[in-house]
mmCIF file of N, CA and C in Angstrom:
data_model
loop_
_atom_site.group_PDB
_atom_site.id
_atom_site.type_symbol
_atom_site.label_atom_id
_atom_site.label_comp_id
_atom_site.label_asym_id
_atom_site.label_seq_id
_atom_site.Cartn_x
_atom_site.Cartn_y
_atom_site.Cartn_z
ATOM 1 N N TYR A 191 25.928 -0.188 -18.634
ATOM 2 C CA TYR A 191 26.635 -0.502 -18.276
ATOM 3 C C TYR A 191 28.426 -0.723 -18.006
ATOM 4 N N GLY A 192 28.505 -1.194 -19.035
ATOM 5 C CA GLY A 192 29.636 -1.970 -19.077
ATOM 6 C C GLY A 192 30.372 -2.885 -18.639
ATOM 7 N N ASN A 193 31.121 -3.070 -18.474
ATOM 8 C CA ASN A 193 31.008 -4.408 -17.601
ATOM 9 C C ASN A 193 31.196 -4.507 -15.928
ATOM 10 N N LEU A 194 30.443 -5.043 -15.338
ATOM 11 C CA LEU A 194 30.091 -5.239 -14.217
ATOM 12 C C LEU A 194 30.784 -6.047 -13.442
ATOM 13 N N ASP A 195 31.671 -6.875 -13.437
ATOM 14 C CA ASP A 195 32.381 -7.178 -12.786
ATOM 15 C C ASP A 195 33.951 -6.727 -12.862
ATOM 16 N N ALA A 196 33.596 -5.261 -13.878
ATOM 17 C CA ALA A 196 35.741 -5.234 -13.862
ATOM 18 C C ALA A 196 35.735 -5.030 -12.217
ATOM 19 N N SER A 197 37.774 -4.887 -12.563
ATOM 20 C CA SER A 197 37.657 -4.809 -10.881
ATOM 21 C C SER A 197 38.003 -2.650 -10.679
ATOM 22 N N VAL A 198 38.034 -2.006 -12.198
ATOM 23 C CA VAL A 198 38.570 -1.219 -11.934
ATOM 24 C C VAL A 198 36.906 0.118 -11.872
ATOM 25 N N VAL A 199 36.963 0.638 -11.450
ATOM 26 C CA VAL A 199 35.336 1.508 -11.835
ATOM 27 C C VAL A 199 35.652 3.042 -11.923
ATOM 28 N N SER A 200 34.990 3.351 -13.268
ATOM 29 C CA SER A 200 35.633 4.657 -14.059
ATOM 30 C C SER A 200 34.304 6.099 -13.276
ATOM 31 N N TYR A 201 34.760 6.458 -12.316
ATOM 32 C CA TYR A 201 33.738 7.802 -12.073
ATOM 33 C C TYR A 201 32.821 9.297 -13.202
ATOM 34 N N GLY A 202 32.506 9.350 -13.665
ATOM 35 C CA GLY A 202 32.754 10.307 -14.468
ATOM 36 C C GLY A 202 32.396 12.199 -13.890
ATOM 37 N N PRO A 203 32.390 13.005 -15.407
ATOM 38 C CA PRO A 203 32.991 14.322 -14.098
ATOM 39 C C PRO A 203 32.312 14.578 -12.977
ATOM 40 N N CYS A 204 30.924 14.576 -13.282
ATOM 41 C CA CYS A 204 29.900 14.838 -12.272
ATOM 42 C C CYS A 204 29.705 13.567 -11.298
ATOM 43 N N GLN A 205 29.774 12.806 -10.763
ATOM 44 C CA GLN A 205 29.855 11.682 -9.702
ATOM 45 C C GLN A 205 30.414 12.070 -9.088
ATOM 46 N N THR A 206 32.266 12.074 -9.003
ATOM 47 C CA THR A 206 33.134 12.962 -8.868
ATOM 48 C C THR A 206 32.428 13.799 -7.414
ATOM 49 N N PRO A 207 32.240 15.342 -7.699
ATOM 50 C CA PRO A 207 32.055 16.319 -7.485
ATOM 51 C C PRO A 207 30.973 15.500 -6.441
ATOM 52 N N THR A 208 29.806 14.624 -7.038
ATOM 53 C CA THR A 208 29.214 14.639 -6.093
ATOM 54 C C THR A 208 28.936 14.025 -4.764
ATOM 55 N N LEU A 209 29.678 12.872 -4.681
ATOM 56 C CA LEU A 209 29.983 12.644 -4.595
ATOM 57 C C LEU A 209 31.018 13.125 -2.834
ATOM 58 N N GLY A 210 31.417 13.924 -3.150
ATOM 59 C CA GLY A 210 32.315 14.665 -2.920
ATOM 60 C C GLY A 210 31.365 15.023 -1.281
ATOM 61 N N PHE A 211 30.767 15.906 -1.860
ATOM 62 C CA PHE A 211 30.029 16.372 -1.458
ATOM 63 C C PHE A 211 28.858 15.895 -0.425
ATOM 64 N N CYS A 212 28.521 14.547 -0.769
ATOM 65 C CA CYS A 212 27.482 13.760 -0.477
ATOM 66 C C CYS A 212 28.308 13.081 1.102
ATOM 67 N N VAL A 213 29.825 12.843 0.132
ATOM 68 C CA VAL A 213 30.630 12.590 1.901
ATOM 69 C C VAL A 213 30.920 13.692 3.345
ATOM 70 N N GLU A 214 30.867 15.044 2.787
ATOM 71 C CA GLU A 214 30.698 15.560 3.155
ATOM 72 C C GLU A 214 29.515 16.435 4.262
ATOM 73 N N VAL A 215 28.169 15.731 3.542
ATOM 74 C CA VAL A 215 27.327 16.137 5.154
ATOM 75 C C VAL A 215 26.776 14.965 5.678
ATOM 76 N N HIS A 216 27.248 13.613 5.071
ATOM 77 C CA HIS A 216 27.684 12.565 6.291
ATOM 78 C C HIS A 216 28.527 13.099 7.161
ATOM 79 N N ASP A 217 29.680 13.401 7.215
ATOM 80 C CA ASP A 217 30.877 14.171 8.239
ATOM 81 C C ASP A 217 29.835 14.852 8.539
ATOM 82 N N GLN A 218 29.623 16.081 8.410
ATOM 83 C CA GLN A 218 28.514 16.790 8.914
ATOM 84 C C GLN A 218 27.732 16.331 9.974
ATOM 85 N N MET A 219 26.910 15.264 8.969
ATOM 86 C CA MET A 219 25.849 14.826 10.126
ATOM 87 C C MET A 219 26.374 14.007 11.231
ATOM 88 N N GLN A 220 27.331 13.467 10.380
ATOM 89 C CA GLN A 220 28.028 12.448 11.745
ATOM 90 C C GLN A 220 28.682 13.269 13.201
ATOM 91 N N SER A 221 28.827 14.400 12.810
ATOM 92 C CA SER A 221 29.568 15.326 13.980
ATOM 93 C C SER A 221 28.650 16.018 14.577
ATOM 94 N N PHE A 222 27.526 15.926 13.997
ATOM 95 C CA PHE A 222 26.323 17.219 15.159
ATOM 96 C C PHE A 222 26.136 16.232 16.524
ATOM 97 N N VAL A 223 26.115 17.380 17.448
ATOM 98 C CA VAL A 223 25.342 17.290 18.831
ATOM 99 C C VAL A 223 25.281 18.556 18.522
ATOM 100 N N PRO A 224 23.633 17.382 19.285
ATOM 101 C CA PRO A 224 22.519 18.430 19.273
ATOM 102 C C PRO A 224 23.430 19.429 21.178
ATOM 103 N N GLU A 225 21.816 20.724 20.587
ATOM 104 C CA GLU A 225 22.510 21.931 21.975
ATOM 105 C C GLU A 225 20.303 22.010 22.720
ATOM 106 N N THR A 226 20.755 22.415 23.387
ATOM 107 C CA THR A 226 19.398 22.131 24.083
ATOM 108 C C THR A 226 19.053 23.965 24.052
ATOM 109 N N PHE A 227 17.798 23.747 23.330
ATOM 110 C CA PHE A 227 17.394 25.551 23.858
ATOM 111 C C PHE A 227 15.856 25.972 24.286
ATOM 112 N N TRP A 228 16.056 27.350 24.294
ATOM 113 C CA TRP A 228 14.880 27.291 24.848
ATOM 114 C C TRP A 228 13.346 28.226 23.682
ATOM 115 N N THR A 229 11.911 28.066 23.371
ATOM 116 C CA THR A 229 11.199 29.189 23.161
ATOM 117 C C THR A 229 10.356 29.705 23.834
ATOM 118 N N VAL A 230 10.392 31.432 23.151
ATOM 119 C CA VAL A 230 8.794 31.720 23.800
ATOM 120 C C VAL A 230 7.670 32.629 23.110
ATOM 121 N N VAL A 231 6.631 31.422 23.646
ATOM 122 C CA VAL A 231 5.341 30.913 22.522
ATOM 123 C C VAL A 231 4.319 31.380 23.605
ATOM 124 N N PRO A 232 4.799 33.177 23.283
ATOM 125 C CA PRO A 232 3.168 34.049 23.893
ATOM 126 C C PRO A 232 2.070 34.233 22.878
ATOM 127 N N SER A 233 0.930 34.380 23.893
ATOM 128 C CA SER A 233 -0.875 33.969 23.260
ATOM 129 C C SER A 233 -1.273 35.421 23.524
ATOM 130 N N VAL A 234 -1.965 35.622 22.921
ATOM 131 C CA VAL A 234 -3.144 36.772 23.680
ATOM 132 C C VAL A 234 -4.455 36.288 22.935
ATOM 133 N N LEU A 235 -5.406 36.328 24.088
ATOM 134 C CA LEU A 235 -6.630 36.281 23.473
ATOM 135 C C LEU A 235 -7.618 37.440 22.946
ATOM 136 N N LYS A 236 -7.889 37.301 21.978
ATOM 137 C CA LYS A 236 -8.719 38.471 21.093
ATOM 138 C C LYS A 236 -10.198 38.540 21.834
ATOM 139 N N ASP A 237 -10.819 39.966 21.312
ATOM 140 C CA ASP A 237 -11.816 40.889 21.608
ATOM 141 C C ASP A 237 -12.333 40.494 22.831
ATOM 142 N N GLY A 238 -10.457 41.322 23.876
ATOM 143 C CA GLY A 238 -11.285 41.474 25.171
ATOM 144 C C GLY A 238 -11.021 40.907 25.895
ATOM 145 N N GLY A 239 -11.083 39.173 25.516
ATOM 146 C CA GLY A 239 -10.364 38.100 25.958
ATOM 147 C C GLY A 239 -11.775 37.193 26.071
ATOM 148 N N GLN A 240 -12.599 37.703 25.086
ATOM 149 C CA GLN A 240 -13.898 36.167 24.639
ATOM 150 C C GLN A 240 -13.249 35.577 23.906
ATOM 151 N N GLY A 241 -12.196 35.984 22.674
ATOM 152 C CA GLY A 241 -11.984 34.946 21.260
ATOM 153 C C GLY A 241 -11.765 34.382 22.080
ATOM 154 N N ALA A 242 -11.123 33.563 20.753
ATOM 155 C CA ALA A 242 -9.999 32.554 21.261
ATOM 156 C C ALA A 242 -8.764 32.614 20.997
ATOM 157 N N PRO A 243 -7.565 31.976 21.712
ATOM 158 C CA PRO A 243 -6.701 32.635 21.681
ATOM 159 C C PRO A 243 -5.612 32.470 20.656
ATOM 160 N N VAL A 244 -4.695 33.534 19.987
ATOM 161 C CA VAL A 244 -4.000 33.733 19.231
ATOM 162 C C VAL A 244 -2.516 33.420 18.940
ATOM 163 N N GLN A 245 -1.767 32.795 18.966
ATOM 164 C CA GLN A 245 -0.390 32.294 19.443
ATOM 165 C C GLN A 245 0.173 32.852 18.931
ATOM 166 N N LEU A 246 1.281 34.095 18.754
ATOM 167 C CA LEU A 246 2.070 34.328 18.290
ATOM 168 C C LEU A 246 3.415 33.414 17.671
ATOM 169 N N GLU A 247 3.882 34.270 17.147
ATOM 170 C CA GLU A 247 5.000 33.823 16.326
ATOM 171 C C GLU A 247 6.391 34.829 16.414
ATOM 172 N N TRP A 248 7.608 34.061 17.083
ATOM 173 C CA TRP A 248 8.791 34.469 17.481
ATOM 174 C C TRP A 248 9.001 34.685 15.741
ATOM 175 N N GLU A 249 10.123 35.624 15.424
ATOM 176 C CA GLU A 249 10.791 35.326 13.636
ATOM 177 C C GLU A 249 12.245 34.334 14.522
ATOM 178 N N ARG A 250 13.318 35.287 15.414
ATOM 179 C CA ARG A 250 14.572 34.487 15.768
ATOM 180 C C ARG A 250 13.403 32.822 16.318
ATOM 181 N N GLY A 251 12.699 32.571 16.238
ATOM 182 C CA GLY A 251 12.350 31.014 17.004
ATOM 183 C C GLY A 251 13.092 30.341 17.682
ATOM 184 N N ARG A 252 13.815 30.143 18.415
ATOM 185 C CA ARG A 252 14.528 30.198 19.782
ATOM 186 C C ARG A 252 16.263 30.786 20.188
ATOM 187 N N VAL A 253 16.572 30.351 21.436
ATOM 188 C CA VAL A 253 17.082 30.677 21.824
ATOM 189 C C VAL A 253 18.020 29.968 22.676
ATOM 190 N N PHE A 254 18.979 30.439 22.841
ATOM 191 C CA PHE A 254 20.153 28.332 23.224
ATOM 192 C C PHE A 254 20.583 29.349 24.844
ATOM 193 N N ASP A 255 20.630 30.518 25.360
ATOM 194 C CA ASP A 255 20.912 31.142 26.790
ATOM 195 C C ASP A 255 19.484 30.586 27.129
ATOM 196 N N HIS A 256 18.998 29.907 28.198
ATOM 197 C CA HIS A 256 18.973 30.368 29.300
ATOM 198 C C HIS A 256 18.199 30.878 29.727
ATOM 199 N N GLU A 257 19.132 31.640 30.781
ATOM 200 C CA GLU A 257 19.111 33.267 31.244
ATOM 201 C C GLU A 257 18.509 34.301 30.554
ATOM 202 N N ILE A 258 18.738 34.343 29.075
ATOM 203 C CA ILE A 258 17.962 35.149 27.518
ATOM 204 C C ILE A 258 16.699 34.649 28.044
ATOM 205 N N GLY A 259 16.633 33.238 27.774
ATOM 206 C CA GLY A 259 15.093 32.248 27.431
ATOM 207 C C GLY A 259 13.868 33.306 28.713
ATOM 208 N N ILE A 260 14.594 32.843 30.239
ATOM 209 C CA ILE A 260 14.069 33.152 31.363
ATOM 210 C C ILE A 260 13.649 34.792 31.301
ATOM 211 N N LEU A 261 14.739 35.599 30.956
ATOM 212 C CA LEU A 261 14.190 37.467 30.582
ATOM 213 C C LEU A 261 13.252 38.014 29.368
ATOM 214 N N PHE A 262 13.488 36.987 28.325
ATOM 215 C CA PHE A 262 12.233 37.493 27.685
ATOM 216 C C PHE A 262 10.389 36.324 27.710
ATOM 217 N N GLU A 263 10.454 35.976 28.483
ATOM 218 C CA GLU A 263 9.662 34.806 29.152
ATOM 219 C C GLU A 263 8.825 36.289 30.215
ATOM 220 N N GLN A 264 9.885 36.937 30.874
ATOM 221 C CA GLN A 264 9.708 38.139 31.933
ATOM 222 C C GLN A 264 9.087 38.734 31.502
ATOM 223 N N LEU A 265 9.904 39.853 30.081
ATOM 224 C CA LEU A 265 9.547 40.857 29.420
ATOM 225 C C LEU A 265 7.645 40.727 28.799
ATOM 226 N N VAL A 266 7.421 39.260 28.715
ATOM 227 C CA VAL A 266 6.925 39.082 27.585
ATOM 228 C C VAL A 266 5.109 38.761 28.624
ATOM 229 N N ALA A 267 5.317 38.529 29.933
ATOM 230 C CA ALA A 267 4.600 38.367 31.125
ATOM 231 C C ALA A 267 4.290 39.268 31.478
ATOM 232 N N GLU A 268 5.204 40.808 31.776
ATOM 233 C CA GLU A 268 5.664 42.028 31.793
ATOM 234 C C GLU A 268 4.363 43.128 31.054
ATOM 235 N N SER A 269 4.430 43.086 29.624
ATOM 236 C CA SER A 269 3.546 43.691 28.663
ATOM 237 C C SER A 269 2.470 42.711 28.697
ATOM 238 N N LYS A 270 2.143 41.909 29.739
ATOM 239 C CA LYS A 270 -0.062 41.695 29.283
ATOM 240 C C LYS A 270 -0.660 42.868 29.419
ATOM 241 N N THR A 271 -0.401 43.849 30.037
ATOM 242 C CA THR A 271 -1.316 45.199 30.109
ATOM 243 C C THR A 271 -1.307 45.391 29.202
#
């Protein structure tokens, strides 16, 4: 490690870009503002309602517009037949 008491610290060719990346990610984390979101989590009953419920997954995962979330909820509720 050389002279640890030296007033000049030398950074190698890999350390400088890595430090830049770390600072960039840190800045992104510090400026993050969480957003409210909604999910649609429908489930169906197997075997004509006699079996255990199966929870369905939606590829999109979440929606950030509350009105659109309500619309999807209504669509799922209407399609129960």
